[in-house]
Amino acid sequence: MMSRAQSSLRRFMQTCAHWPDFVSLRLVEQQSRTLAVTRNVIEPPSLRNECGVMVCVHVDGQQAFAATSDITLPGLQQALERAQQTAKALRGNGLVQHPIANNQGIRAHYRSPELDLPLPDTADWLALLMETSRQVPNDPRLVHWSARLRVVQEQQLYLDNQGAEILRSQQQLFPEIGVNAFDGQHSQRRTYQVAQQGSANIVTHTGFLDEARRVADQALQLLLAPNTPQGQRDVLLMPDQMILQIHESIGHPLELDRILGDERNYAGTSFVTPDMFGHYRYGSDLLNVSFDPNVTGELVSYSHDDEGLHAEKQLLIRQGILQRPMGGALSQARSALPGVANSRACNWNRAPIDRMANLNIEPGDQSMSQLIGSIEHGILMATNRSWSIDDARNKFQFGCEWGQLIKNGELGAVVKNPNYRGISSQFWRKLSAVGDASTNAIMGTPNCGKGEPNQAVTVGHASPACVFSHLDVFGGQA
Amino acid sequence: MSNCRFASAFKTLEHWLKYQLHAQEHFTLWYAAEDSQFVRFNQGKVRQAYPVLQIELTVRLILGERHASARINLSGEFEQDTAQLGQTLTQLRGILDVLPADPYLLLNTELWTSERQVPGRVPELQQVIDSICGLSQGLDMVGIYAAGTLYRGFANSWGARGWHECANALFDWSLFDASGEAVKSTYGSADWDAQVLSDLFEKAREQLHHLSTPRISLKPGQYRAYLAPAALDEVLSMLSYDAFSAKAFANRQSALQQLHLGQQQLSPLVNLREQPSSGFEPGFGHDGAPRQDVDLIRAGQLVGQLVNSRSQAEYSLQANGADQQEMPHTLVMAPGELATADVLRELGTGLYISNLWYLNYSDVGSARLTGMTRFATFWVENGQIIAPIETMRFDDSVYDMLGTHLLALTREQALCIDSGTYERRGLDSHVLPGALLEHLTLTL
């Protein structure tokens, strides 16, 4: 059903239909609900009902925007005039001449899977979270735990005066559990998180209830575990760490606006240079990386990006060789490189820039038992807890919640505080085995920060478990 | 909307809402608005430019010991906004119907008023673009200009009311040379002065010249080091996430847990205070509590923590005006004895680190941090700058960096203004000295 804001936007666009200059309007209406139960006590629920419009104009080849939460017709008119004034103020000081997108006649409506299934009401959600919280056993060492859920429903309507009309109806769910264990001296934390598009099935069909008991048990195991030993080992990274590894050391370095220098004052640059595409060996032959907006249920599946570019699957790295960066229409024009439909804004109040959307590692052919069986002297690491990487996205250090030593092809003792260091440009060449589809998980992150002004966006990642040879591994101090 | 319209719109909504309450219902309102201009630069030219007019209202509905809140965007147009606020009230009442009593609800029903307006002189957009692009001629400049008026308001149904309004402009930029070396600078002011900006540009241009020497590659190991205030700011910003929070201490999640338990201590030189009385933030918080100055670390010992009303109820502590996340926003670290002019001489041979980047924990329990050098980090020999270094990773405990390895703090402090703009422009700021360390451990 069309909202009042959408009707208002359509009426306003009619007044711009015959303007000689390009005009686009992007309306975002987002409702979210955050519910939590902490140590079996319901926390006060919080809602967010956000609504606003980003206007974009092109005047004499200069692009400018104006954002407003005033979506009345006079408010939209004022935003349009401010965008035009801003474009005129550039007067030869613009970095690029902006190409006009060819969006003529585009009509699309993307819908999250199972969008028609009704969601439980607040009382039912809270009952589920309470039941989950109560699964945590009564152990004095378990000092803190919570079960949380955020449900986000968003409608974005993009209109332009070339006739494009792109509606995106997304529903995202973010259930999570966290448990802290403390022995009087030291503490350990174990978590479980899901981030997907779809219906309540994301929560109810993923064994959320049972996960609370497992997470609590593992927090207690970590409390008793020795520190991760220091030295070189083969490392088996589980999907909930792989998503961070992909994100930081493939996703960010391949963002074309970073390569073009836009982010040098904040998020940073990239060790990847434009001349590398088509021949640079990024990883071993086993590495295949895709930008894939078509994976059902993945967090950022969509039909078009926020500037109306049609989104389709592209391999960014094929058999270890770098193929193309992630850059939207403008970055493609600036660099003369191919790209993908990834021009995205975090909300109505920020302009689109090059972002990751769904960035995945294609599954290989090894089962989990084959992956473990292939390791003589190694360690399994799961669930990211710490990440740090240099501004060129090269030297990194990542830490996980859970470690388990692997000896002669068999999983062994649990170890705490597992960390590893590496350099992106060398790391992916050490990829020695890729898990098959049975090891693959569709995940995502709700907060990827970048851009000036700052923008935090959702990003989807899917990955199988993977093995890397001879990494520098170490533990904590205590 | 004009400045006075924001204030009167908030007052009108507050008044309207009072008459919508049912018996025994109460509310709190938090208002955050801005009329900002953002201009993003790359290669000394404008990459993206836009104004943002946004009004956010967070309403918390309270009935007995049950409560829930909602944040909505407003248009500034009364009919539309009251219609939306009315729908939100209905939504919240539906939620309260299914909630049990909250055992940790503690309401501040004191009657207070607070009003602070900091007028500013923000330049016209055209003037800013022409001026910055002119100063960038022949330079590879990349950065962000953010300016305009910020508004914060609080009101509740018991009659407390606060209004805070300040106009300012902030330009955060870097100059790059052809080899990728860069100097980072920030100019923030309520009273924009083109000459000050021009002088800062000139200073950065001179510093960039010093970076023209080829980079030195260092091996992992321990190095004597000086952390300039901006680098120390990164360390304290990392700790700010949860290290001083009463809830994090109680949940055993604070990185300073061992300091809290008395198992570790920092250097007696370290004195740290959350001091909202001197910052840019309003003097009141989201829940209506006046924000208080709080000593956190005195002579290396933990003496305070940030406590909000929920933690007061849950952990039997005394609240001190902390926000929902119990994060500091206006940290002040006391100065030391080392004159900034003597830093290179006292450093002798080692690292001069202007900025750090992307910090995170290697081991939260032992407050062990890792991160990267970034922007103008030099190798120094016998008190003389020799050359910039290749980007390096450090990995060290806060108990070493600000404990056993801390030799001196500078006599002069620097104001580090937060240029963060996630969701909205921020008002955080830290006042910090520089720190001379006997060792900093580089790992990669």
mmCIF file of N, CA, C and O in Angstrom, chain A residues 39 45 47-51 65 67 69 82 89 91 93 95 144 180 182 185 187 248 262-266 334 349-352 386-388 393 395 397 449 452-454 474 477, chain B residues 35 40 42 46-48 50-51 53-55 69 71 73-74 91 126 130 140 144 172 174 184 251-253 257 263 314 357-358 360-363 368 374 391 393 395 421-423:
data_model
loop_
_atom_site.group_PDB
_atom_site.id
_atom_site.type_symbol
_atom_site.label_atom_id
_atom_site.label_comp_id
_atom_site.label_asym_id
_atom_site.label_seq_id
_atom_site.Cartn_x
_atom_site.Cartn_y
_atom_site.Cartn_z
ATOM 1 N N ARG A 39 19.301 -10.771 31.583
ATOM 2 C CA ARG A 39 19.249 -11.526 32.846
ATOM 3 C C ARG A 39 17.795 -11.708 33.290
ATOM 4 O O ARG A 39 17.426 -11.431 34.426
ATOM 5 N N PRO A 45 11.385 -1.369 25.596
ATOM 6 C CA PRO A 45 11.495 -1.426 24.136
ATOM 7 C C PRO A 45 11.713 -0.041 23.533
ATOM 8 O O PRO A 45 11.312 0.971 24.110
ATOM 9 N N LEU A 47 11.472 2.118 19.714
ATOM 10 C CA LEU A 47 11.028 2.135 18.318
ATOM 11 C C LEU A 47 11.738 3.257 17.591
ATOM 12 O O LEU A 47 12.126 4.252 18.204
ATOM 13 N N ARG A 48 11.866 3.115 16.291
ATOM 14 C CA ARG A 48 12.330 4.229 15.459
ATOM 15 C C ARG A 48 11.438 4.299 14.236
ATOM 16 O O ARG A 48 11.245 3.304 13.541
ATOM 17 N N ASN A 49 10.885 5.477 14.001
ATOM 18 C CA ASN A 49 10.088 5.700 12.795
ATOM 19 C C ASN A 49 10.733 6.853 12.042
ATOM 20 O O ASN A 49 10.482 8.016 12.345
ATOM 21 N N GLU A 50 11.583 6.518 11.100
ATOM 22 C CA GLU A 50 12.344 7.550 10.404
ATOM 23 C C GLU A 50 11.767 7.799 9.025
ATOM 24 O O GLU A 50 11.289 6.868 8.362
ATOM 25 N N CYS A 51 11.844 9.035 8.601
ATOM 26 C CA CYS A 51 11.297 9.376 7.291
ATOM 27 C C CYS A 51 11.962 10.657 6.783
ATOM 28 O O CYS A 51 12.050 11.649 7.523
ATOM 29 N N PHE A 65 23.107 17.744 -3.804
ATOM 30 C CA PHE A 65 22.006 17.092 -3.104
ATOM 31 C C PHE A 65 21.419 18.051 -2.067
ATOM 32 O O PHE A 65 22.013 19.078 -1.747
ATOM 33 N N ALA A 67 19.039 17.184 1.681
ATOM 34 C CA ALA A 67 18.253 16.219 2.457
ATOM 35 C C ALA A 67 17.330 16.964 3.393
ATOM 36 O O ALA A 67 17.703 18.001 3.954
ATOM 37 N N SER A 69 13.941 16.296 6.397
ATOM 38 C CA SER A 69 12.904 15.493 7.046
ATOM 39 C C SER A 69 11.545 16.180 6.914
ATOM 40 O O SER A 69 10.541 15.674 7.417
ATOM 41 N N ARG A 82 17.454 24.340 -2.496
ATOM 42 C CA ARG A 82 18.761 24.326 -1.819
ATOM 43 C C ARG A 82 19.758 23.461 -2.600
ATOM 44 O O ARG A 82 20.949 23.781 -2.673
ATOM 45 N N ALA A 89 26.800 26.859 -6.537
ATOM 46 C CA ALA A 89 27.925 27.347 -5.723
ATOM 47 C C ALA A 89 29.234 26.642 -6.082
ATOM 48 O O ALA A 89 30.307 27.119 -5.712
ATOM 49 N N ARG A 91 30.514 26.213 -9.089
ATOM 50 C CA ARG A 91 31.112 27.134 -10.076
ATOM 51 C C ARG A 91 32.540 26.764 -10.498
ATOM 52 O O ARG A 91 33.498 27.475 -10.211
ATOM 53 N N ASN A 93 34.413 24.503 -9.377
ATOM 54 C CA ASN A 93 35.213 23.854 -8.334
ATOM 55 C C ASN A 93 34.791 22.406 -8.097
ATOM 56 O O ASN A 93 35.232 21.793 -7.119
ATOM 57 N N LEU A 95 34.787 18.411 -8.606
ATOM 58 C CA LEU A 95 35.851 17.456 -8.949
ATOM 59 C C LEU A 95 35.569 16.771 -10.277
ATOM 60 O O LEU A 95 36.484 16.509 -11.053
ATOM 61 N N HIS A 144 26.425 -12.162 33.303
ATOM 62 C CA HIS A 144 25.610 -11.269 32.489
ATOM 63 C C HIS A 144 25.228 -11.986 31.193
ATOM 64 O O HIS A 144 26.052 -12.679 30.608
ATOM 65 N N ASN A 180 28.343 -13.345 29.285
ATOM 66 C CA ASN A 180 29.647 -13.062 29.908
ATOM 67 C C ASN A 180 29.870 -14.021 31.069
ATOM 68 O O ASN A 180 28.996 -14.153 31.934
ATOM 69 N N PHE A 182 32.671 -14.988 34.253
ATOM 70 C CA PHE A 182 33.712 -14.331 35.056
ATOM 71 C C PHE A 182 34.093 -15.255 36.211
ATOM 72 O O PHE A 182 33.225 -15.788 36.907
ATOM 73 N N GLN A 185 38.595 -13.263 38.457
ATOM 74 C CA GLN A 185 39.809 -12.602 37.981
ATOM 75 C C GLN A 185 39.653 -12.143 36.531
ATOM 76 O O GLN A 185 39.984 -11.025 36.188
ATOM 77 N N SER A 187 37.435 -12.521 32.588
ATOM 78 C CA SER A 187 36.124 -12.773 31.990
ATOM 79 C C SER A 187 36.263 -13.199 30.532
ATOM 80 O O SER A 187 37.276 -12.916 29.888
ATOM 81 N N GLU A 248 36.993 -6.774 5.550
ATOM 82 C CA GLU A 248 38.095 -5.829 5.763
ATOM 83 C C GLU A 248 39.191 -5.936 4.714
ATOM 84 O O GLU A 248 39.788 -4.914 4.358
ATOM 85 N N ASP A 262 38.840 9.282 -2.598
ATOM 86 C CA ASP A 262 37.807 10.048 -1.893
ATOM 87 C C ASP A 262 37.879 9.883 -0.381
ATOM 88 O O ASP A 262 37.476 10.774 0.365
ATOM 89 N N GLU A 263 38.344 8.725 0.078
ATOM 90 C CA GLU A 263 38.265 8.389 1.507
ATOM 91 C C GLU A 263 39.579 8.605 2.245
ATOM 92 O O GLU A 263 39.725 8.178 3.400
ATOM 93 N N ARG A 264 40.539 9.239 1.607
ATOM 94 C CA ARG A 264 41.874 9.306 2.221
ATOM 95 C C ARG A 264 41.900 10.069 3.536
ATOM 96 O O ARG A 264 42.769 9.841 4.359
ATOM 97 N N ASN A 265 40.975 10.976 3.751
ATOM 98 C CA ASN A 265 40.978 11.755 4.994
ATOM 99 C C ASN A 265 40.325 11.006 6.149
ATOM 100 O O ASN A 265 40.477 11.379 7.300
ATOM 101 N N TYR A 266 39.571 9.942 5.846
ATOM 102 C CA TYR A 266 38.857 9.244 6.919
ATOM 103 C C TYR A 266 39.063 7.725 6.835
ATOM 104 O O TYR A 266 39.945 7.187 7.467
ATOM 105 N N ARG A 334 34.474 7.795 -13.752
ATOM 106 C CA ARG A 334 35.720 8.480 -13.350
ATOM 107 C C ARG A 334 36.950 7.641 -13.645
ATOM 108 O O ARG A 334 38.018 8.180 -13.962
ATOM 109 N N ASN A 349 19.333 10.846 4.787
ATOM 110 C CA ASN A 349 20.086 12.080 5.059
ATOM 111 C C ASN A 349 21.539 12.037 4.601
ATOM 112 O O ASN A 349 22.314 12.915 4.969
ATOM 113 N N ARG A 350 21.912 11.029 3.835
ATOM 114 C CA ARG A 350 23.264 10.958 3.309
ATOM 115 C C ARG A 350 23.212 10.606 1.816
ATOM 116 O O ARG A 350 22.320 9.868 1.376
ATOM 117 N N ALA A 351 24.179 11.137 1.050
ATOM 118 C CA ALA A 351 24.232 10.891 -0.394
ATOM 119 C C ALA A 351 24.937 9.561 -0.670
ATOM 120 O O ALA A 351 25.813 9.153 0.095
ATOM 121 N N PRO A 352 24.585 8.905 -1.775
ATOM 122 C CA PRO A 352 25.187 7.591 -2.059
ATOM 123 C C PRO A 352 26.680 7.684 -2.384
ATOM 124 O O PRO A 352 27.137 8.643 -3.004
ATOM 125 N N SER A 386 37.426 -8.847 17.484
ATOM 126 C CA SER A 386 38.314 -7.689 17.399
ATOM 127 C C SER A 386 38.841 -7.573 15.980
ATOM 128 O O SER A 386 39.162 -8.587 15.349
ATOM 129 N N TRP A 387 38.920 -6.336 15.478
ATOM 130 C CA TRP A 387 39.408 -6.135 14.126
ATOM 131 C C TRP A 387 40.159 -4.820 14.043
ATOM 132 O O TRP A 387 39.757 -3.815 14.626
ATOM 133 N N SER A 388 41.267 -4.854 13.337
ATOM 134 C CA SER A 388 42.066 -3.643 13.146
ATOM 135 C C SER A 388 42.883 -3.835 11.887
ATOM 136 O O SER A 388 43.507 -4.888 11.688
ATOM 137 N N ARG A 393 44.275 -0.956 3.977
ATOM 138 C CA ARG A 393 43.608 -2.258 4.090
ATOM 139 C C ARG A 393 44.570 -3.401 3.792
ATOM 140 O O ARG A 393 44.237 -4.331 3.068
ATOM 141 N N LYS A 395 47.870 -4.339 6.312
ATOM 142 C CA LYS A 395 48.314 -4.995 7.552
ATOM 143 C C LYS A 395 47.135 -5.118 8.510
ATOM 144 O O LYS A 395 46.565 -4.115 8.917
ATOM 145 N N GLN A 397 45.116 -7.241 11.989
ATOM 146 C CA GLN A 397 45.135 -8.125 13.156
ATOM 147 C C GLN A 397 43.698 -8.361 13.576
ATOM 148 O O GLN A 397 42.961 -7.411 13.840
ATOM 149 N N GLY A 449 31.133 1.301 8.784
ATOM 150 C CA GLY A 449 31.304 2.750 8.771
ATOM 151 C C GLY A 449 32.259 3.229 7.699
ATOM 152 O O GLY A 449 33.266 2.600 7.416
ATOM 153 N N GLU A 452 32.392 10.630 4.379
ATOM 154 C CA GLU A 452 32.345 11.957 5.004
ATOM 155 C C GLU A 452 31.267 12.769 4.310
ATOM 156 O O GLU A 452 31.412 13.030 3.117
ATOM 157 N N PRO A 453 30.197 13.148 4.982
ATOM 158 C CA PRO A 453 29.842 12.820 6.350
ATOM 159 C C PRO A 453 29.679 11.314 6.535
ATOM 160 O O PRO A 453 29.408 10.590 5.573
ATOM 161 N N ASN A 454 29.828 10.859 7.791
ATOM 162 C CA ASN A 454 29.897 9.428 8.083
ATOM 163 C C ASN A 454 28.591 8.709 7.770
ATOM 164 O O ASN A 454 27.507 9.259 7.958
ATOM 165 N N PHE A 474 48.440 -15.943 17.915
ATOM 166 C CA PHE A 474 48.853 -15.680 19.297
ATOM 167 C C PHE A 474 47.623 -15.494 20.181
ATOM 168 O O PHE A 474 46.509 -15.341 19.686
ATOM 169 N N GLN A 477 47.282 -12.016 27.196
ATOM 170 C CA GLN A 477 48.337 -11.960 28.205
ATOM 171 C C GLN A 477 47.974 -12.745 29.452
ATOM 172 O O GLN A 477 48.848 -13.099 30.226
ATOM 173 N N ASP B 35 20.586 22.006 11.054
ATOM 174 C CA ASP B 35 20.474 22.529 9.700
ATOM 175 C C ASP B 35 21.924 22.699 9.256
ATOM 176 O O ASP B 35 22.552 23.712 9.526
ATOM 177 N N ARG B 40 32.285 17.893 0.795
ATOM 178 C CA ARG B 40 33.339 16.893 0.796
ATOM 179 C C ARG B 40 34.320 17.222 -0.327
ATOM 180 O O ARG B 40 33.896 17.511 -1.453
ATOM 181 N N ASN B 42 38.020 16.332 -2.563
ATOM 182 C CA ASN B 42 39.108 15.424 -2.963
ATOM 183 C C ASN B 42 39.913 16.156 -4.031
ATOM 184 O O ASN B 42 39.346 16.872 -4.873
ATOM 185 N N VAL B 46 35.566 19.999 -5.039
ATOM 186 C CA VAL B 46 34.383 19.493 -4.327
ATOM 187 C C VAL B 46 33.954 18.155 -4.926
ATOM 188 O O VAL B 46 33.663 18.055 -6.114
ATOM 189 N N ARG B 47 33.926 17.144 -4.091
ATOM 190 C CA ARG B 47 33.474 15.826 -4.526
ATOM 191 C C ARG B 47 31.956 15.674 -4.342
ATOM 192 O O ARG B 47 31.268 15.100 -5.165
ATOM 193 N N GLN B 48 31.441 16.184 -3.233
ATOM 194 C CA GLN B 48 30.005 16.064 -2.958
ATOM 195 C C GLN B 48 29.618 17.205 -2.021
ATOM 196 O O GLN B 48 30.400 17.554 -1.130
ATOM 197 N N TYR B 50 26.094 18.956 0.120
ATOM 198 C CA TYR B 50 24.654 18.998 0.383
ATOM 199 C C TYR B 50 24.318 19.532 1.766
ATOM 200 O O TYR B 50 25.049 19.313 2.715
ATOM 201 N N PRO B 51 23.181 20.252 1.846
ATOM 202 C CA PRO B 51 22.636 20.603 3.159
ATOM 203 C C PRO B 51 21.765 19.469 3.686
ATOM 204 O O PRO B 51 21.205 18.696 2.907
ATOM 205 N N LEU B 53 18.664 19.094 6.515
ATOM 206 C CA LEU B 53 17.750 19.605 7.530
ATOM 207 C C LEU B 53 17.081 18.397 8.166
ATOM 208 O O LEU B 53 16.341 17.676 7.496
ATOM 209 N N GLN B 54 17.389 18.149 9.420
ATOM 210 C CA GLN B 54 16.764 16.990 10.060
ATOM 211 C C GLN B 54 16.360 17.310 11.488
ATOM 212 O O GLN B 54 17.084 17.967 12.220
ATOM 213 N N ILE B 55 15.159 16.853 11.813
ATOM 214 C CA ILE B 55 14.624 17.047 13.160
ATOM 215 C C ILE B 55 14.227 15.677 13.693
ATOM 216 O O ILE B 55 13.484 14.940 13.035
ATOM 217 N N SER B 69 10.029 3.794 24.414
ATOM 218 C CA SER B 69 10.321 5.051 23.721
ATOM 219 C C SER B 69 10.303 4.871 22.212
ATOM 220 O O SER B 69 10.426 3.751 21.698
ATOM 221 N N ARG B 71 11.703 7.028 18.527
ATOM 222 C CA ARG B 71 12.353 8.173 17.890
ATOM 223 C C ARG B 71 11.732 8.378 16.517
ATOM 224 O O ARG B 71 11.634 7.430 15.738
ATOM 225 N N ASN B 73 11.205 11.186 13.001
ATOM 226 C CA ASN B 73 11.611 12.403 12.293
ATOM 227 C C ASN B 73 10.424 13.340 12.203
ATOM 228 O O ASN B 73 9.288 12.909 11.976
ATOM 229 N N LEU B 74 10.699 14.626 12.372
ATOM 230 C CA LEU B 74 9.652 15.633 12.271
ATOM 231 C C LEU B 74 9.894 16.516 11.053
ATOM 232 O O LEU B 74 11.027 16.653 10.585
ATOM 233 N N GLN B 91 1.005 3.805 19.342
ATOM 234 C CA GLN B 91 1.907 2.657 19.219
ATOM 235 C C GLN B 91 2.534 2.325 20.584
ATOM 236 O O GLN B 91 2.593 1.162 20.989
ATOM 237 N N GLN B 126 29.149 29.599 -0.664
ATOM 238 C CA GLN B 126 29.979 30.028 -1.799
ATOM 239 C C GLN B 126 31.358 30.478 -1.325
ATOM 240 O O GLN B 126 32.393 30.130 -1.904
ATOM 241 N N ASP B 130 34.933 28.667 -2.344
ATOM 242 C CA ASP B 130 35.961 29.463 -3.032
ATOM 243 C C ASP B 130 37.236 29.550 -2.193
ATOM 244 O O ASP B 130 38.346 29.415 -2.704
ATOM 245 N N ASP B 140 47.250 18.481 -3.050
ATOM 246 C CA ASP B 140 46.304 17.370 -3.096
ATOM 247 C C ASP B 140 45.606 17.314 -1.740
ATOM 248 O O ASP B 140 46.085 16.687 -0.802
ATOM 249 N N ILE B 144 36.602 17.189 4.778
ATOM 250 C CA ILE B 144 35.163 17.416 4.954
ATOM 251 C C ILE B 144 34.943 18.719 5.722
ATOM 252 O O ILE B 144 35.584 18.975 6.740
ATOM 253 N N ASP B 172 37.921 19.444 8.515
ATOM 254 C CA ASP B 172 38.869 18.386 8.854
ATOM 255 C C ASP B 172 39.490 17.919 7.535
ATOM 256 O O ASP B 172 38.774 17.435 6.656
ATOM 257 N N SER B 174 43.239 16.717 5.039
ATOM 258 C CA SER B 174 44.591 16.176 4.933
ATOM 259 C C SER B 174 45.214 16.682 3.645
ATOM 260 O O SER B 174 44.527 16.801 2.620
ATOM 261 N N LYS B 184 47.525 15.770 8.585
ATOM 262 C CA LYS B 184 46.100 15.979 8.892
ATOM 263 C C LYS B 184 45.933 17.205 9.773
ATOM 264 O O LYS B 184 46.723 17.437 10.692
ATOM 265 N N ASN B 251 29.169 -5.874 34.640
ATOM 266 C CA ASN B 251 29.043 -7.040 33.759
ATOM 267 C C ASN B 251 30.377 -7.668 33.419
ATOM 268 O O ASN B 251 30.441 -8.592 32.640
ATOM 269 N N ARG B 252 31.449 -7.106 33.958
ATOM 270 C CA ARG B 252 32.809 -7.606 33.716
ATOM 271 C C ARG B 252 33.194 -7.496 32.257
ATOM 272 O O ARG B 252 33.904 -8.337 31.724
ATOM 273 N N GLN B 253 32.709 -6.428 31.615
ATOM 274 C CA GLN B 253 33.038 -6.205 30.209
ATOM 275 C C GLN B 253 34.003 -5.045 30.032
ATOM 276 O O GLN B 253 34.513 -4.829 28.939
ATOM 277 N N GLN B 257 38.777 -3.431 33.775
ATOM 278 C CA GLN B 257 38.312 -4.295 34.850
ATOM 279 C C GLN B 257 39.405 -4.551 35.896
ATOM 280 O O GLN B 257 39.152 -4.519 37.106
ATOM 281 N N GLN B 263 43.913 -4.805 40.616
ATOM 282 C CA GLN B 263 45.014 -5.682 40.204
ATOM 283 C C GLN B 263 46.025 -4.965 39.324
ATOM 284 O O GLN B 263 47.097 -5.488 39.064
ATOM 285 N N GLU B 314 19.915 -0.481 39.300
ATOM 286 C CA GLU B 314 20.277 -1.898 39.176
ATOM 287 C C GLU B 314 21.444 -2.275 40.086
ATOM 288 O O GLU B 314 21.481 -3.381 40.622
ATOM 289 N N TRP B 357 45.362 4.963 14.466
ATOM 290 C CA TRP B 357 44.203 4.659 13.622
ATOM 291 C C TRP B 357 43.727 3.243 13.861
ATOM 292 O O TRP B 357 44.523 2.337 14.056
ATOM 293 N N TYR B 358 42.411 3.069 13.864
ATOM 294 C CA TYR B 358 41.739 1.772 13.860
ATOM 295 C C TYR B 358 42.153 0.920 15.049
ATOM 296 O O TYR B 358 42.653 -0.192 14.891
ATOM 297 N N ASN B 360 41.713 -1.404 18.373
ATOM 298 C CA ASN B 360 40.805 -2.412 18.887
ATOM 299 C C ASN B 360 41.570 -3.224 19.934
ATOM 300 O O ASN B 360 42.770 -3.016 20.105
ATOM 301 N N TYR B 361 40.875 -4.132 20.598
ATOM 302 C CA TYR B 361 41.521 -4.879 21.671
ATOM 303 C C TYR B 361 42.142 -6.185 21.150
ATOM 304 O O TYR B 361 41.498 -6.936 20.429
ATOM 305 N N SER B 362 43.391 -6.419 21.560
ATOM 306 C CA SER B 362 43.974 -7.748 21.365
ATOM 307 C C SER B 362 43.509 -8.661 22.482
ATOM 308 O O SER B 362 43.353 -9.864 22.299
ATOM 309 N N ASP B 363 43.334 -8.072 23.668
ATOM 310 C CA ASP B 363 42.896 -8.829 24.827
ATOM 311 C C ASP B 363 42.207 -7.828 25.769
ATOM 312 O O ASP B 363 42.872 -7.040 26.436
ATOM 313 N N ARG B 368 44.718 -4.735 26.487
ATOM 314 C CA ARG B 368 45.766 -4.718 25.471
ATOM 315 C C ARG B 368 45.171 -4.242 24.154
ATOM 316 O O ARG B 368 44.230 -4.829 23.635
ATOM 317 N N ARG B 374 49.365 6.426 11.626
ATOM 318 C CA ARG B 374 48.780 7.052 10.428
ATOM 319 C C ARG B 374 49.093 8.545 10.448
ATOM 320 O O ARG B 374 49.125 9.140 11.526
ATOM 321 N N THR B 391 53.938 2.609 7.545
ATOM 322 C CA THR B 391 52.844 2.355 8.485
ATOM 323 C C THR B 391 53.148 1.108 9.319
ATOM 324 O O THR B 391 53.515 0.068 8.775
ATOM 325 N N ARG B 393 52.091 -1.419 12.897
ATOM 326 C CA ARG B 393 51.086 -1.834 13.878
ATOM 327 C C ARG B 393 51.699 -1.880 15.274
ATOM 328 O O ARG B 393 52.816 -2.375 15.441
ATOM 329 N N ASP B 395 50.980 -2.985 19.454
ATOM 330 C CA ASP B 395 50.178 -3.897 20.281
ATOM 331 C C ASP B 395 50.709 -3.792 21.706
ATOM 332 O O ASP B 395 51.801 -4.277 21.996
ATOM 333 N N THR B 421 30.237 12.257 12.282
ATOM 334 C CA THR B 421 28.919 12.698 11.791
ATOM 335 C C THR B 421 27.998 11.507 11.527
ATOM 336 O O THR B 421 27.138 11.578 10.653
ATOM 337 N N TYR B 422 28.204 10.396 12.255
ATOM 338 C CA TYR B 422 27.271 9.272 12.090
ATOM 339 C C TYR B 422 25.878 9.696 12.559
ATOM 340 O O TYR B 422 25.716 10.175 13.682
ATOM 341 N N GLU B 423 24.919 9.576 11.691
ATOM 342 C CA GLU B 423 23.512 9.969 11.894
ATOM 343 C C GLU B 423 23.333 11.477 12.026
ATOM 344 O O GLU B 423 22.408 12.049 11.488
#
